[in-house]
mmCIF file of C-alpha atoms in Angstrom:
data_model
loop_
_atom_site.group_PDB
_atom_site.id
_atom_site.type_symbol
_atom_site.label_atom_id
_atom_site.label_comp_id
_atom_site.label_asym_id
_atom_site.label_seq_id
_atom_site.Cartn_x
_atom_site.Cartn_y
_atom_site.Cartn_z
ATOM 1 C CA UNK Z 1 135.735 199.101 155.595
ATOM 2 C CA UNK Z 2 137.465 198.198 159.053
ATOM 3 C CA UNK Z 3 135.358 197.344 161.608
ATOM 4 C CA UNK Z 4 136.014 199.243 165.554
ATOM 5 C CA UNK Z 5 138.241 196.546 166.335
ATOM 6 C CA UNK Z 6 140.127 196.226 163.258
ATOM 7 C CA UNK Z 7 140.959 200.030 163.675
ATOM 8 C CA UNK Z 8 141.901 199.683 167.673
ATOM 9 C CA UNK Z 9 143.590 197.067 166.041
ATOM 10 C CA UNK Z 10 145.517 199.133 163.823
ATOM 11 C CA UNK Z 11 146.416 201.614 166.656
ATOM 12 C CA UNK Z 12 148.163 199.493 168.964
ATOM 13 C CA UNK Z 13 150.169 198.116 166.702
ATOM 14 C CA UNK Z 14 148.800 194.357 166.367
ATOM 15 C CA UNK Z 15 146.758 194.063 163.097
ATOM 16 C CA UNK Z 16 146.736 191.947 160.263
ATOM 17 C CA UNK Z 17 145.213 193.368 157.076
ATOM 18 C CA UNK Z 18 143.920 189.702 155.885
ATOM 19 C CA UNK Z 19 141.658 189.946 158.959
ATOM 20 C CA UNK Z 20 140.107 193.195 157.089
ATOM 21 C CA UNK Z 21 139.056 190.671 154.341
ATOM 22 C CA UNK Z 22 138.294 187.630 155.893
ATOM 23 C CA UNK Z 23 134.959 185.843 155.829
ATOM 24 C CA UNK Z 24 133.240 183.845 158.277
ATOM 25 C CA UNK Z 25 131.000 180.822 156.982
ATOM 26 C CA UNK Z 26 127.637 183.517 156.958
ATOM 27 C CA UNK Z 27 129.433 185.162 154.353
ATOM 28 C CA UNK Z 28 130.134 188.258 156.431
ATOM 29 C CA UNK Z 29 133.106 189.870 157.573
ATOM 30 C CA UNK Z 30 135.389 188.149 160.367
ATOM 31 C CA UNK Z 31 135.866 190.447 163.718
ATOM 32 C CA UNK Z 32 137.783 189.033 166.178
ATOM 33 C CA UNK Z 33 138.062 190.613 170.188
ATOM 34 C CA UNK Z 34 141.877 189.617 170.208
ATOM 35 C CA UNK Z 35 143.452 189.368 166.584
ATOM 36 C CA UNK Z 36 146.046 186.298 166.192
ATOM 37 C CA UNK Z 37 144.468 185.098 169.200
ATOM 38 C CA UNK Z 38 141.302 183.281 168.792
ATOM 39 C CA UNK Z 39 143.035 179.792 168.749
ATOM 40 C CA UNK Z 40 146.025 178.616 170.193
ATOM 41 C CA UNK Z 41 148.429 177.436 167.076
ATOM 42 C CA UNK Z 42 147.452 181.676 166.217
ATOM 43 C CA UNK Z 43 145.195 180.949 163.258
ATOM 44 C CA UNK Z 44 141.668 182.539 162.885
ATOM 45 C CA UNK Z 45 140.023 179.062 161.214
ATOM 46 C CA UNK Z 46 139.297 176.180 163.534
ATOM 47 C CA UNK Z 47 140.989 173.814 160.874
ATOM 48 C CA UNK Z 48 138.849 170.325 162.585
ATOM 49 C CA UNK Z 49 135.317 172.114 162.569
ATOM 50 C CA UNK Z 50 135.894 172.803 159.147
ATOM 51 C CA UNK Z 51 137.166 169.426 158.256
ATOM 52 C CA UNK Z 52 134.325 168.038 160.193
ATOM 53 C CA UNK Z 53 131.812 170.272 158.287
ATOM 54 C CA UNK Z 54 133.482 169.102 154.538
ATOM 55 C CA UNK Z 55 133.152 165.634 156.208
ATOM 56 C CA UNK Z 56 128.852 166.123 156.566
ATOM 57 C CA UNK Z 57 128.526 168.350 153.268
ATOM 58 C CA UNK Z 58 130.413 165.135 151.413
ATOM 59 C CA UNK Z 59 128.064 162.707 153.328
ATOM 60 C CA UNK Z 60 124.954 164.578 152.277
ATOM 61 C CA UNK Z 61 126.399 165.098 148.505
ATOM 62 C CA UNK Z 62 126.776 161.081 148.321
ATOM 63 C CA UNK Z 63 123.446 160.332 149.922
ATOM 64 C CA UNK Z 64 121.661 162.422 148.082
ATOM 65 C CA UNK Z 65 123.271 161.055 144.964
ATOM 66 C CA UNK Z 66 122.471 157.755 146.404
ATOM 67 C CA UNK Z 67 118.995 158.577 147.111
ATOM 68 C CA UNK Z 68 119.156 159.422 142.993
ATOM 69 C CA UNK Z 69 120.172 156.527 141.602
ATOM 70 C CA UNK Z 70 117.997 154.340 143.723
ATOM 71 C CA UNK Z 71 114.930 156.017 142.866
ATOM 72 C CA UNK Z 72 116.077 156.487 139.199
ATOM 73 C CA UNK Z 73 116.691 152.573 138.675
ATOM 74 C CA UNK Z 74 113.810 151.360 140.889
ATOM 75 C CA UNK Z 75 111.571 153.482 138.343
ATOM 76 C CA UNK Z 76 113.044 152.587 135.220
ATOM 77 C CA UNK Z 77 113.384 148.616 135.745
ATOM 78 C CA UNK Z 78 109.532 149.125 136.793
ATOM 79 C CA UNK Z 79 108.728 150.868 133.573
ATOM 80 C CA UNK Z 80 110.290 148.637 131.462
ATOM 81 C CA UNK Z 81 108.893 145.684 132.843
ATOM 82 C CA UNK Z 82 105.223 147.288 132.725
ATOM 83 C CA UNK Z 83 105.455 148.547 129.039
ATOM 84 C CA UNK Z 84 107.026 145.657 127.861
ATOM 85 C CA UNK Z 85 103.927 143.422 129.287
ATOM 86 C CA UNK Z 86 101.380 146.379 127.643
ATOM 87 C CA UNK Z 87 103.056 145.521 124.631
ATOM 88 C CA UNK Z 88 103.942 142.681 124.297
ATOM 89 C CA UNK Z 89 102.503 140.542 126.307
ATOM 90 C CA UNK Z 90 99.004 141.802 128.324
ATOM 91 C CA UNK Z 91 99.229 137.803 129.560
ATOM 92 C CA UNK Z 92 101.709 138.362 131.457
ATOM 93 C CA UNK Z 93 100.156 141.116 133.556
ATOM 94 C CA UNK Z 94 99.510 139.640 137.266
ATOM 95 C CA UNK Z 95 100.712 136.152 138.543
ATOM 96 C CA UNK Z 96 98.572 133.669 136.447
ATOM 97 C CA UNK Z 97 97.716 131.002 138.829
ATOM 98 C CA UNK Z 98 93.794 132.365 138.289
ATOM 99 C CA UNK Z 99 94.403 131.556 134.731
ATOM 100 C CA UNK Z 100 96.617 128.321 135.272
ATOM 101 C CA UNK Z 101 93.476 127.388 137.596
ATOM 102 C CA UNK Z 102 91.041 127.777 134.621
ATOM 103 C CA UNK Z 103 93.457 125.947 132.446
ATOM 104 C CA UNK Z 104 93.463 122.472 134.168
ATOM 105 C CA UNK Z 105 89.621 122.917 135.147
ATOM 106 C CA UNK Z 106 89.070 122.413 131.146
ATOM 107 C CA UNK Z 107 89.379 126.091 129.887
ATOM 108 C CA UNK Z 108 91.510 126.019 126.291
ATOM 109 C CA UNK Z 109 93.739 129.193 126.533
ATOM 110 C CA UNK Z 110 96.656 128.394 124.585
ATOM 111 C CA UNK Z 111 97.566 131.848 124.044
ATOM 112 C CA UNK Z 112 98.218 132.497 127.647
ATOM 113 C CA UNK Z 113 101.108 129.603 127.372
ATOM 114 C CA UNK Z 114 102.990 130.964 124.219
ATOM 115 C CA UNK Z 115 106.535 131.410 124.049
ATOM 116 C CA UNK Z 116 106.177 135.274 123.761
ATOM 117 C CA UNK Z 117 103.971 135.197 126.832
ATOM 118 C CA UNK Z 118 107.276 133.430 128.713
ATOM 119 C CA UNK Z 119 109.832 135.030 127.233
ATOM 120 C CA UNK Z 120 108.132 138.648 128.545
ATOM 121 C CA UNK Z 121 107.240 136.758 131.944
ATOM 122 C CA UNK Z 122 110.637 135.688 132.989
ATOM 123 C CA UNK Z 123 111.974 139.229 132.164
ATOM 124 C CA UNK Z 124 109.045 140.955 133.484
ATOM 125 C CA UNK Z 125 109.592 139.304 136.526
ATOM 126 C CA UNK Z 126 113.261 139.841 136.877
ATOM 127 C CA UNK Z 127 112.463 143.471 136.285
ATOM 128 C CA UNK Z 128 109.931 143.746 138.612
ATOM 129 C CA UNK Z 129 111.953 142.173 141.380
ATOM 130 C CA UNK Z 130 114.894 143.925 140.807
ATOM 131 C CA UNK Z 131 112.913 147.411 141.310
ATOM 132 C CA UNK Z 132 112.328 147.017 144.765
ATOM 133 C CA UNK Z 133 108.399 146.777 144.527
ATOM 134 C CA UNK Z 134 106.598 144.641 147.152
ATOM 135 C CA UNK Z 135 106.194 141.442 145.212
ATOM 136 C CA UNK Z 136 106.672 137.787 145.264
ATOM 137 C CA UNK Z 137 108.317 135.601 142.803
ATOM 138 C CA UNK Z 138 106.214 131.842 143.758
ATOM 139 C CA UNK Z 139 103.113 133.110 141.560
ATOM 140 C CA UNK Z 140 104.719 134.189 138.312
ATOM 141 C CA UNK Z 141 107.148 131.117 138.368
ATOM 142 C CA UNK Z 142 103.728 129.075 138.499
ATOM 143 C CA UNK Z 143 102.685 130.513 134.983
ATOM 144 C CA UNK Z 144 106.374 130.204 134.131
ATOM 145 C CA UNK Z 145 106.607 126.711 134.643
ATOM 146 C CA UNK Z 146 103.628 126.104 132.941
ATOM 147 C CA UNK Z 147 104.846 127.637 129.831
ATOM 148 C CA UNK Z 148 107.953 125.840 129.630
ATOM 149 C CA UNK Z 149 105.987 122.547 130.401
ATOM 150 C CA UNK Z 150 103.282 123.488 127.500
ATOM 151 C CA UNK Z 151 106.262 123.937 124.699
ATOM 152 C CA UNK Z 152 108.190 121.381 125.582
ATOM 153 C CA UNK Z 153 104.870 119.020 125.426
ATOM 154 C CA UNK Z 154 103.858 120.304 121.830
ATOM 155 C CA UNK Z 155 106.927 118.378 120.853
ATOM 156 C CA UNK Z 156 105.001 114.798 121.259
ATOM 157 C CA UNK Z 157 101.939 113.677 119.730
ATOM 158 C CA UNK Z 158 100.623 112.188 122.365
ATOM 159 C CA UNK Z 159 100.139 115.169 124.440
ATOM 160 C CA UNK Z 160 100.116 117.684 121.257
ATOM 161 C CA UNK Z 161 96.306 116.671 120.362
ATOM 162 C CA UNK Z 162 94.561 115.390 123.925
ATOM 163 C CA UNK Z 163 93.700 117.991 126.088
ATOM 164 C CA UNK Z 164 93.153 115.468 129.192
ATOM 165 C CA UNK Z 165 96.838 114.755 128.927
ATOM 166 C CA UNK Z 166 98.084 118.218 128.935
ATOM 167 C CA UNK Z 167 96.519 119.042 131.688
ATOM 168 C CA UNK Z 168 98.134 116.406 133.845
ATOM 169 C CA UNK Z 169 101.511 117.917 132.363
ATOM 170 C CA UNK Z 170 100.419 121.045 133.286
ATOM 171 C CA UNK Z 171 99.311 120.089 137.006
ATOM 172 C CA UNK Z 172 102.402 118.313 137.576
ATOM 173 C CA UNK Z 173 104.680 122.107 136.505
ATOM 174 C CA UNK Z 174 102.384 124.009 138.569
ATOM 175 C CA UNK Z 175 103.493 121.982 141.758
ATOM 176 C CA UNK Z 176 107.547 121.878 140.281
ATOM 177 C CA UNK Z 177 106.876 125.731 140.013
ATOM 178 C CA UNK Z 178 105.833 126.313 143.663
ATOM 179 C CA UNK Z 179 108.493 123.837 144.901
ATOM 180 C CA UNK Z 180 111.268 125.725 143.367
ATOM 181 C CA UNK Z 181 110.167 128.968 144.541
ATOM 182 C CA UNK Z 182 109.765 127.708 148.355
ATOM 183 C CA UNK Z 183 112.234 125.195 147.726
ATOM 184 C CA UNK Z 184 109.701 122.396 149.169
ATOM 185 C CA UNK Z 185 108.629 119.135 146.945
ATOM 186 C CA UNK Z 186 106.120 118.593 149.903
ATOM 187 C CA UNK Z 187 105.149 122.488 149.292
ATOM 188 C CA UNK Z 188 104.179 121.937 145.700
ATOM 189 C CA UNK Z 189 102.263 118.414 146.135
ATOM 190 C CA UNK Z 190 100.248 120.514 148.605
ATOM 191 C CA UNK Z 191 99.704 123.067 146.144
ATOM 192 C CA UNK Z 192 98.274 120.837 144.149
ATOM 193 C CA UNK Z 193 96.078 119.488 146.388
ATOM 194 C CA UNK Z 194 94.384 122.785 147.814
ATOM 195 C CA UNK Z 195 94.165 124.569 144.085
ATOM 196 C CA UNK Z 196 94.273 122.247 141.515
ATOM 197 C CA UNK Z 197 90.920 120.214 141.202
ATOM 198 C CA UNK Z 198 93.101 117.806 139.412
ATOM 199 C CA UNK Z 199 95.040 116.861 141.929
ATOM 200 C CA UNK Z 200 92.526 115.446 144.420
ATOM 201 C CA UNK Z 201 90.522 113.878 141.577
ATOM 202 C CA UNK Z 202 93.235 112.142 139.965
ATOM 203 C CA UNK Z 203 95.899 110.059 142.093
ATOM 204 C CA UNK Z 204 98.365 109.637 139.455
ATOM 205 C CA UNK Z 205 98.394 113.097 138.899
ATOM 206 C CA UNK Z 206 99.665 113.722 142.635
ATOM 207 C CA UNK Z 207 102.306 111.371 142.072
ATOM 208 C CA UNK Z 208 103.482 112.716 139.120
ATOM 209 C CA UNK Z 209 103.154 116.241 140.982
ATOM 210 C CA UNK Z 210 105.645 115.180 143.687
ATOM 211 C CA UNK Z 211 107.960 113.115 141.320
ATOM 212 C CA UNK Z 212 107.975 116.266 139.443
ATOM 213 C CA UNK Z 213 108.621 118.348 142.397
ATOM 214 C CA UNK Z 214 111.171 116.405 144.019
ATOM 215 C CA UNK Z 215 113.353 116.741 140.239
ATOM 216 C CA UNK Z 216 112.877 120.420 140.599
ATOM 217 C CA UNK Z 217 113.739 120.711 143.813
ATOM 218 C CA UNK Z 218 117.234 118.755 142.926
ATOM 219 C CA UNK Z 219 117.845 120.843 139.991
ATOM 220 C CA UNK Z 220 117.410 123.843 142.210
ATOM 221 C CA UNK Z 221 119.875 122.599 144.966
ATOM 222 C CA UNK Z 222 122.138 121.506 142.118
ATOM 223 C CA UNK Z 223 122.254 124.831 140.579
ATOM 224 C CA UNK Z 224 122.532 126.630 143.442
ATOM 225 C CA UNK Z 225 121.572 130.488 142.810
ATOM 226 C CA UNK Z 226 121.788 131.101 146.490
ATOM 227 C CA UNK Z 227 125.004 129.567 147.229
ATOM 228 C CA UNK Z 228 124.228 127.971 149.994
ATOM 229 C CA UNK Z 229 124.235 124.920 148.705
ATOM 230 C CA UNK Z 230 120.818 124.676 149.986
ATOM 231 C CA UNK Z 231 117.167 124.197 149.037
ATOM 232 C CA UNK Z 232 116.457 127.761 151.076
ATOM 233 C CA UNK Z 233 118.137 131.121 151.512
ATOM 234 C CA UNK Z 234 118.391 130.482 154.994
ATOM 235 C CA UNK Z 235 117.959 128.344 157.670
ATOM 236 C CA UNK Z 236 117.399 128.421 161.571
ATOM 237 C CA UNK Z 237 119.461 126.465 163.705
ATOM 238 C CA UNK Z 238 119.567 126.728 167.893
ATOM 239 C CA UNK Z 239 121.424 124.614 170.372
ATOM 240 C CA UNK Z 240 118.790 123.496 172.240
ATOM 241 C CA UNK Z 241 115.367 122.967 171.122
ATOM 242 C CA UNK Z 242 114.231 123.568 174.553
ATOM 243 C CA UNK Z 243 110.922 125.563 175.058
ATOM 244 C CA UNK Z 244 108.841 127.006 177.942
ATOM 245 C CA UNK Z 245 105.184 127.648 178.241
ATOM 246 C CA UNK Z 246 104.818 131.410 178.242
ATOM 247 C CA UNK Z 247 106.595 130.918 174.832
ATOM 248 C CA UNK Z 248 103.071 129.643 173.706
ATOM 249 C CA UNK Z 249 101.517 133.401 174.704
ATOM 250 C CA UNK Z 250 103.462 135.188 171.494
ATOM 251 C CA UNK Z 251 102.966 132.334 169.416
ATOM 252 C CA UNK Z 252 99.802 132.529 169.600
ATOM 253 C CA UNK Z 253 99.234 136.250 169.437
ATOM 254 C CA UNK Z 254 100.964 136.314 166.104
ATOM 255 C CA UNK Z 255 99.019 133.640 164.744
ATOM 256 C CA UNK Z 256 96.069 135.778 165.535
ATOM 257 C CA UNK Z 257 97.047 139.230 164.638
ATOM 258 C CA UNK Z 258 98.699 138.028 161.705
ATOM 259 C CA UNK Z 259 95.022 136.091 160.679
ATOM 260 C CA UNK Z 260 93.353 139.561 161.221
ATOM 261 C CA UNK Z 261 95.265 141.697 159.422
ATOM 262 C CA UNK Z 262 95.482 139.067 156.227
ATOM 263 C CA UNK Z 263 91.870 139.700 156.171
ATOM 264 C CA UNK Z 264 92.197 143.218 156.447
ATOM 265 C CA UNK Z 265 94.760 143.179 153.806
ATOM 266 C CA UNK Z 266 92.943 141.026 151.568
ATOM 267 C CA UNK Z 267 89.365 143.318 152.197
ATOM 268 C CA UNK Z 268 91.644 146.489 151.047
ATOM 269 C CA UNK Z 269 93.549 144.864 148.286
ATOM 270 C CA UNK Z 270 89.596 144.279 146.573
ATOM 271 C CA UNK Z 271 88.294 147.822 147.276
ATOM 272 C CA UNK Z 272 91.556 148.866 145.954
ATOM 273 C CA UNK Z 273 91.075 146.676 142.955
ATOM 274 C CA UNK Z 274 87.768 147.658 142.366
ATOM 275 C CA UNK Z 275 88.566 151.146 142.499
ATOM 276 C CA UNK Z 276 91.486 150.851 140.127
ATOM 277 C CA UNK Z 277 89.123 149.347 137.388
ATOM 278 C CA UNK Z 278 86.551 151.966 137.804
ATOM 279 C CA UNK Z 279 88.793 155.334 138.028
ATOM 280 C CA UNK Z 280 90.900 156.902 135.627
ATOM 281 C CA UNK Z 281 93.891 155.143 136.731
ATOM 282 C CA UNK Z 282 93.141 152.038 135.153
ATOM 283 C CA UNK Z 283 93.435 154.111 131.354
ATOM 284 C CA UNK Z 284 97.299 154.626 132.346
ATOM 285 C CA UNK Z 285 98.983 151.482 133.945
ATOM 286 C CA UNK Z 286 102.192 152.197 132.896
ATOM 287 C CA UNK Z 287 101.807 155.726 134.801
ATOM 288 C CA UNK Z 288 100.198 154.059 137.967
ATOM 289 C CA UNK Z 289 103.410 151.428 137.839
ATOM 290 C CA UNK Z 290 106.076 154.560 137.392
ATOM 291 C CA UNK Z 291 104.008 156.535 140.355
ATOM 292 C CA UNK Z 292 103.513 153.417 142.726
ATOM 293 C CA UNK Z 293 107.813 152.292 142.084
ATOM 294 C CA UNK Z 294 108.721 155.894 142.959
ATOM 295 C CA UNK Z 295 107.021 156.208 145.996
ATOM 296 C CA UNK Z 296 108.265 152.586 147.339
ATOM 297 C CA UNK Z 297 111.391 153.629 146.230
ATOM 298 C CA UNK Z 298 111.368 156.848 148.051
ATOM 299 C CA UNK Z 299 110.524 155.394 151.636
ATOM 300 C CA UNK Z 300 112.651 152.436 150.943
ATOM 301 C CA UNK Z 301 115.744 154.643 150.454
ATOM 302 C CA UNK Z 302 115.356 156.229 154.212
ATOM 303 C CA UNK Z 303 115.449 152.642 156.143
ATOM 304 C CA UNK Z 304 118.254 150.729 155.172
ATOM 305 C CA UNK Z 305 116.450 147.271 155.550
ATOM 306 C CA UNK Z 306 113.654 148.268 153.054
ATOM 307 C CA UNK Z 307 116.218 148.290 150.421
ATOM 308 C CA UNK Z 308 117.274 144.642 149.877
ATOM 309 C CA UNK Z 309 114.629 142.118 148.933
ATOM 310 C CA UNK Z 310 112.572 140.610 151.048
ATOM 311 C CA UNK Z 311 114.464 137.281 151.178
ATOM 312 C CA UNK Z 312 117.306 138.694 151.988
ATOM 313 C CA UNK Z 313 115.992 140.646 155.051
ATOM 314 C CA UNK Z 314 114.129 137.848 156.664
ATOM 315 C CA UNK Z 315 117.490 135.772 156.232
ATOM 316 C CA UNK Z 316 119.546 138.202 157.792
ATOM 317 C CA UNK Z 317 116.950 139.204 160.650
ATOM 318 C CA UNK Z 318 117.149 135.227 161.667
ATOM 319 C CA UNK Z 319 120.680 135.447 161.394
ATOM 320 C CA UNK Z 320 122.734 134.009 164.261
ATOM 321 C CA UNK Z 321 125.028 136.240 166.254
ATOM 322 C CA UNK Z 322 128.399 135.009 165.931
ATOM 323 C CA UNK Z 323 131.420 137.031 166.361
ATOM 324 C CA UNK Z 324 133.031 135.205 163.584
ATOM 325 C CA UNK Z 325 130.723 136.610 161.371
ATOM 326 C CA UNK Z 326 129.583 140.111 160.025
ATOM 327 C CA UNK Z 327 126.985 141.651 162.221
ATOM 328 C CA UNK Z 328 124.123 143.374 159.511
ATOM 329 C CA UNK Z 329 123.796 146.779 160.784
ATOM 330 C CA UNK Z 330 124.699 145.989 163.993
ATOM 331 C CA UNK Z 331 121.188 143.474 164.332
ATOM 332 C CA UNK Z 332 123.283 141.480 166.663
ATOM 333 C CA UNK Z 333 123.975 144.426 169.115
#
């Protein structure tokens, strides 16, 4: 029915009967004070608050479909690399470096070096990282080195039958694996040295550790997956390497709260462990993978940093600000 106004409208002469049907954005019917007046062009819609509201309702559409297929993918590249390890391949479970450890100490565990095991590995891994779950690649390419060094030793007699000599081939892959994924020769022969009992028992196994290395680590700048044409995803350059004494203070405060928190990490990470192997949770690790990728995935989604890989955000937070160059959500400002 016409409102009061609509029918002192009527009477002195000024109405317009779409106004009697018109619909504000509450869903209830329009009354204006001064009909054909409200705006100055005469209309009764303010034509830029409504483009400006289409403008946030298409924003919140697309994030929220964003939101979607982050969370969907992140979950199913996680659940296909976890039941294709409870499978296929229950070797392939953690990083292996325990079990590469065990290996070259004079442990016979062939199985954990089969082809199926690597095949599984490299995808699981691939999987894994692409799902946005807080995990490094260095350890699994460890195991995966290891594998590739094993087969490709069962091809010679020499190494196919003496244990002792496959487990200097196997020392010297460990410290090519941990020098491709640092992109360090040095970083490997180190390796070695603090994990491998081999290594600091053997001196020809340390050379053939860092001759190893160094090959990997030119075969990695060769093929270039960063394109960079580097051994590293990034690099820090200044122009000066002038420093001042207070610098020292932060240095040194990082160095310390980053050595406390390790251990407090590393004390958690145990009673979580332990807790995992005694609960129910440990009866369904493909559910505890699907549960734990969702949730990253979830908090991830709301700070645009936590969605690219780890790499990739410590590369671009030591970016250098250079007009020239595109600032990463505006780090540089």
């Amino acid at each position: 029915m016409p409102t009061v106004s609509h029918r002192a409208a009527r009477a002195n002469g000024n109405y317009n009967e779409l106004q009697e049907y018109e619909l504000t954005g509450g869903g209830e019917l329009f009354t204006a004070s001064e009909p054909g007046k409200k705006y100055p062009d005469g209309s009764s819609i303010d034509w830029l608050q409504e483009e400006a509201a289409e403008r946030q309702r298409s924003h919140e559409l697309h994030s929220q479909a964003g939101a979607f297929v982050y969370i969907s993918l992140a979950v199913a590249f996680a659940a296909t690399s976890a039941s294709l390890v409870d499978t296929y391949a229950p070797y392939a479970f953690h990083t292996g470096i325990p079990e590469i450890k065990a290996i070259l100490g004079g442990y016979v565990f062939d199985a954990f070096l089969s082809p199926w095991t690597l095949l599984i590995k490299a995808l699981g891994l691939a999987l894994s990282v692409a799902s946005g779950l807080s995990l490094g690649k260095e350890g699994p390419l460890v195991h995966i080195a290891c594998c590739l060094a094993y087969l490709f030793s069962q091809t010679f007699e020499q190494f196919r039958h003496n244990e002792a000599s496959k487990r200097r081939v196997l020392a010297a892959a460990a410290a090519a694996g941990v020098s491709v994924a640092f992109g360090s020769p040095l970083g490997g022969v180190l390796f070695g040295l603090e994990e491998l009992d081999s290594f600091a028992s053997e001196t020809d196994v340390m050379w053939r550790g860092f001759v190893a290395s160094a090959i990997a680590a030119v075969a990695l700048q060769w093929v270039n997956p960063f394109g960079t044409a580097k051994l590293v995803l990034f690099q820090v350059t200044a122009l000066s390497d002038q420093w001042r004494a207070f610098e020292l203070i932060p240095w040194i405060s990082l160095g310390v709260i980053g050595g406390v928190l390790g251990s407090f990490l590393i004390r958690l990470n145990v009673e979580i462990a332990i807790y995992r192997r005694q609960s129910i949770v440990g009866d369904w690790p493909i559910l505890e993978v699907v549960c734990a990728s969702a949730i990253t995935a979830a908090l991830s989604y709301l700070v645009v940093f936590g969605r690219v890989q780890s790499s990739e955000l410590v590369a671009n937070l030591f970016q250098e600000c250079d007009p020239t160059k595109t600032d990463y959500h505006g780090l540089c400002k």
